[in-house]
Amino acid sequence: AVAAAPAVRDAAARGSAASTEQPFEEVALAMCGRGAASAALRTYVVDGAAAFADATFSRACPPSGGGSPSLHCAGHERLLAGGPASRVFALREAATRAIGPALAVGAVSAREVRAAAREGEPGYSRAAGEAPPDDAQLWGRSRLGALADVVEWREWFTLLARRSLALREAGEAGTAVAE
């Protein structure tokens, strides 16, 4: 009965014509250039996370050429209808969505991102030879701590994946669930 419903039949007929575009795909692609990624990093540090998010993530879906956006993309558009990105995004979301793809393709290095996060903290001066401010892992770190988390969480999950693969190769359970 459900399979015979007109909406289900129409969706099945469209098949591969349905969009699978991720939200903010244009932003992710734009950040993959060296100049754009470095500029975005500077803007995030200088202007702040809220201003960066509002300026960078004003729309989740590109203008459609007659097609419908993916449900994932449309869901983010609905979130943005409730207010600017700085109000509706999670703590680390703007930094993760903008800087994450740039890190993945090497447009910026992990070292550059960590340095930008450190140097943006009040009271830190590389010229004076001071140690960077405490980077203790706390939930709800500063906006610059959230930027550093983009690098640190990526590294953490890479190490976790390597550990799991090594355990699996040794014939042991490779996940915490089975341990």
Tab-separated table of C-alpha atoms in Angstrom:
chain	number	residue	atom	x	y	z
A	1	ALA	CA	0.000	0.000	0.000
A	2	VAL	CA	2.791	2.456	0.892
A	3	ALA	CA	4.790	1.511	-2.214
A	4	ALA	CA	1.772	2.331	-4.345
A	5	ALA	CA	1.389	5.850	-2.949
A	6	PRO	CA	1.925	8.537	-5.609
A	7	ALA	CA	4.753	10.261	-3.706
A	8	VAL	CA	6.682	6.997	-3.354
A	9	ARG	CA	6.146	6.076	-7.007
A	10	ASP	CA	7.295	9.545	-8.108
A	11	ALA	CA	10.417	9.356	-5.942
A	12	ALA	CA	11.223	5.877	-7.258
A	13	ALA	CA	10.752	7.061	-10.842
A	14	ARG	CA	13.226	9.899	-10.284
A	15	GLY	CA	15.744	7.403	-8.871
A	16	SER	CA	19.234	8.780	-9.332
A	17	ALA	CA	17.883	12.229	-10.220
A	18	ALA	CA	17.468	12.948	-6.495
A	19	SER	CA	20.161	15.266	-5.200
A	20	THR	CA	22.776	13.983	-2.770
A	21	GLU	CA	24.496	17.332	-2.386
A	22	GLN	CA	25.900	18.062	1.062
A	23	PRO	CA	25.027	21.330	2.771
A	24	PHE	CA	27.509	24.132	2.211
A	25	GLU	CA	29.226	22.180	-0.558
A	26	GLU	CA	30.211	25.393	-2.343
A	27	VAL	CA	31.970	26.635	0.812
A	28	ALA	CA	33.822	23.345	1.228
A	29	LEU	CA	35.009	23.435	-2.385
A	30	ALA	CA	36.029	27.089	-2.168
A	31	MET	CA	38.143	26.394	0.926
A	32	CYS	CA	40.217	23.839	-0.958
A	33	GLY	CA	42.335	26.549	-2.568
A	34	ARG	CA	45.461	27.647	-0.685
A	35	GLY	CA	44.663	31.354	-0.783
A	36	ALA	CA	41.014	30.927	0.213
A	37	ALA	CA	41.822	28.602	3.090
A	38	SER	CA	44.495	30.901	4.515
A	39	ALA	CA	42.206	33.926	4.165
A	40	ALA	CA	39.382	32.053	5.896
A	41	LEU	CA	41.700	31.101	8.736
A	42	ARG	CA	42.784	34.724	9.204
A	43	THR	CA	39.171	35.936	9.048
A	44	TYR	CA	38.090	33.387	11.647
A	45	VAL	CA	40.831	34.484	14.054
A	46	VAL	CA	40.566	38.246	13.492
A	47	ASP	CA	36.797	38.735	13.088
A	48	GLY	CA	35.687	35.964	15.415
A	49	ALA	CA	33.748	32.745	14.995
A	50	ALA	CA	30.288	34.370	14.948
A	51	ALA	CA	31.114	36.955	12.283
A	52	PHE	CA	32.939	34.308	10.241
A	53	ALA	CA	30.001	31.878	10.435
A	54	ASP	CA	27.440	34.531	9.496
A	55	ALA	CA	29.479	35.773	6.526
A	56	THR	CA	30.507	32.349	5.242
A	57	PHE	CA	27.417	30.221	5.823
A	58	SER	CA	24.506	32.366	4.703
A	59	ARG	CA	22.885	29.628	2.608
A	60	ALA	CA	23.180	25.867	2.763
A	61	CYS	CA	22.081	25.042	-0.783
A	62	PRO	CA	23.261	26.621	-4.005
A	63	PRO	CA	20.586	28.135	-6.241
A	64	SER	CA	18.915	25.183	-7.902
A	65	GLY	CA	18.711	24.866	-11.636
A	66	GLY	CA	15.201	23.473	-11.458
A	67	GLY	CA	16.093	20.498	-9.246
A	68	SER	CA	15.309	19.985	-5.608
A	69	PRO	CA	18.051	20.139	-2.981
A	70	SER	CA	18.966	17.060	-1.006
A	71	LEU	CA	17.084	16.519	2.245
A	72	HIS	CA	20.326	17.078	4.138
A	73	CYS	CA	20.839	20.405	2.395
A	74	ALA	CA	17.184	21.429	2.790
A	75	GLY	CA	17.352	20.624	6.504
A	76	HIS	CA	20.237	23.043	6.953
A	77	GLU	CA	18.364	25.701	4.976
A	78	ARG	CA	15.529	25.297	7.443
A	79	LEU	CA	17.957	25.748	10.348
A	80	LEU	CA	19.311	28.937	8.791
A	81	ALA	CA	15.759	30.241	8.418
A	82	GLY	CA	15.667	30.308	12.233
A	83	GLY	CA	18.517	32.775	12.504
A	84	PRO	CA	22.091	33.449	11.429
A	85	ALA	CA	24.616	30.629	11.350
A	86	SER	CA	26.259	31.890	14.552
A	87	ARG	CA	23.014	31.193	16.425
A	88	VAL	CA	22.076	27.834	14.906
A	89	PHE	CA	25.445	26.124	14.432
A	90	ALA	CA	27.048	23.900	17.038
A	91	LEU	CA	30.130	25.217	18.870
A	92	ARG	CA	32.746	23.857	16.456
A	93	GLU	CA	30.599	23.617	13.327
A	94	ALA	CA	31.749	26.750	11.451
A	95	ALA	CA	35.423	25.943	11.967
A	96	THR	CA	34.913	22.286	11.107
A	97	ARG	CA	32.907	22.937	7.934
A	98	ALA	CA	35.300	25.607	6.639
A	99	ILE	CA	38.734	24.470	7.772
A	100	GLY	CA	38.155	20.679	7.769
A	101	PRO	CA	38.040	20.308	3.954
A	102	ALA	CA	41.078	22.582	3.591
A	103	LEU	CA	43.017	20.370	6.010
A	104	ALA	CA	41.883	17.227	4.204
A	105	VAL	CA	43.292	18.346	0.853
A	106	GLY	CA	46.363	20.082	2.280
A	107	ALA	CA	45.337	23.669	1.456
A	108	VAL	CA	46.354	24.531	5.033
A	109	SER	CA	48.471	22.482	7.369
A	110	ALA	CA	47.617	21.353	10.866
A	111	ARG	CA	50.576	23.405	12.060
A	112	GLU	CA	49.148	26.582	10.473
A	113	VAL	CA	45.752	26.051	12.072
A	114	ARG	CA	47.229	25.378	15.525
A	115	ALA	CA	49.508	28.431	15.226
A	116	ALA	CA	46.579	30.645	14.240
A	117	ALA	CA	44.561	29.370	17.195
A	118	ARG	CA	47.458	29.995	19.619
A	119	GLU	CA	48.428	33.408	18.314
A	120	GLY	CA	44.841	34.617	18.395
A	121	GLU	CA	44.568	33.961	22.136
A	122	PRO	CA	44.874	37.052	24.337
A	123	GLY	CA	48.131	37.297	26.222
A	124	TYR	CA	50.174	35.169	23.813
A	125	SER	CA	53.197	36.677	22.122
A	126	ARG	CA	55.500	34.569	20.016
A	127	ALA	CA	57.952	37.488	19.775
A	128	ALA	CA	58.301	37.586	23.560
A	129	GLY	CA	59.028	33.860	23.571
A	130	GLU	CA	56.077	33.135	25.837
A	131	ALA	CA	54.516	29.741	26.090
A	132	PRO	CA	51.091	29.456	24.457
A	133	PRO	CA	48.053	29.654	26.747
A	134	ASP	CA	46.794	26.471	28.361
A	135	ASP	CA	45.108	24.250	25.801
A	136	ALA	CA	43.418	21.934	28.288
A	137	GLN	CA	40.727	19.863	26.610
A	138	LEU	CA	37.488	21.258	27.919
A	139	TRP	CA	34.033	20.984	26.434
A	140	GLY	CA	33.096	24.489	25.409
A	141	ARG	CA	36.554	25.848	24.737
A	142	SER	CA	37.024	29.333	23.357
A	143	ARG	CA	36.342	30.043	19.708
A	144	LEU	CA	40.066	29.641	19.038
A	145	GLY	CA	40.126	26.430	21.051
A	146	ALA	CA	37.326	25.227	18.810
A	147	LEU	CA	39.547	26.007	15.824
A	148	ALA	CA	42.351	23.965	17.357
A	149	ASP	CA	39.871	21.127	17.922
A	150	VAL	CA	39.417	20.815	14.155
A	151	VAL	CA	43.013	19.603	14.019
A	152	GLU	CA	43.072	17.667	17.278
A	153	TRP	CA	39.881	15.689	16.748
A	154	ARG	CA	40.981	14.777	13.234
A	155	GLU	CA	44.287	13.495	14.631
A	156	TRP	CA	42.519	11.633	17.437
A	157	PHE	CA	40.194	9.772	15.094
A	158	THR	CA	43.091	8.923	12.785
A	159	LEU	CA	44.988	7.381	15.718
A	160	LEU	CA	41.860	5.562	16.874
A	161	ALA	CA	41.287	4.137	13.386
A	162	ARG	CA	44.925	2.974	13.131
A	163	ARG	CA	44.646	1.266	16.524
A	164	SER	CA	41.423	-0.469	15.518
A	165	LEU	CA	42.933	-1.678	12.240
A	166	ALA	CA	46.032	-2.993	14.020
A	167	LEU	CA	43.868	-4.880	16.512
A	168	ARG	CA	41.757	-6.350	13.700
A	169	GLU	CA	44.871	-7.470	11.823
A	170	ALA	CA	46.023	-9.215	15.005
A	171	GLY	CA	42.699	-11.041	15.148
A	172	GLU	CA	41.354	-9.067	18.106
A	173	ALA	CA	38.249	-6.923	18.362
A	174	GLY	CA	39.020	-3.558	16.821
A	175	THR	CA	36.344	-1.510	18.535
A	176	ALA	CA	35.697	-0.355	22.064
A	177	VAL	CA	32.273	-2.009	21.937
A	178	ALA	CA	33.764	-5.479	21.714
A	179	GLU	CA	36.520	-4.867	24.290
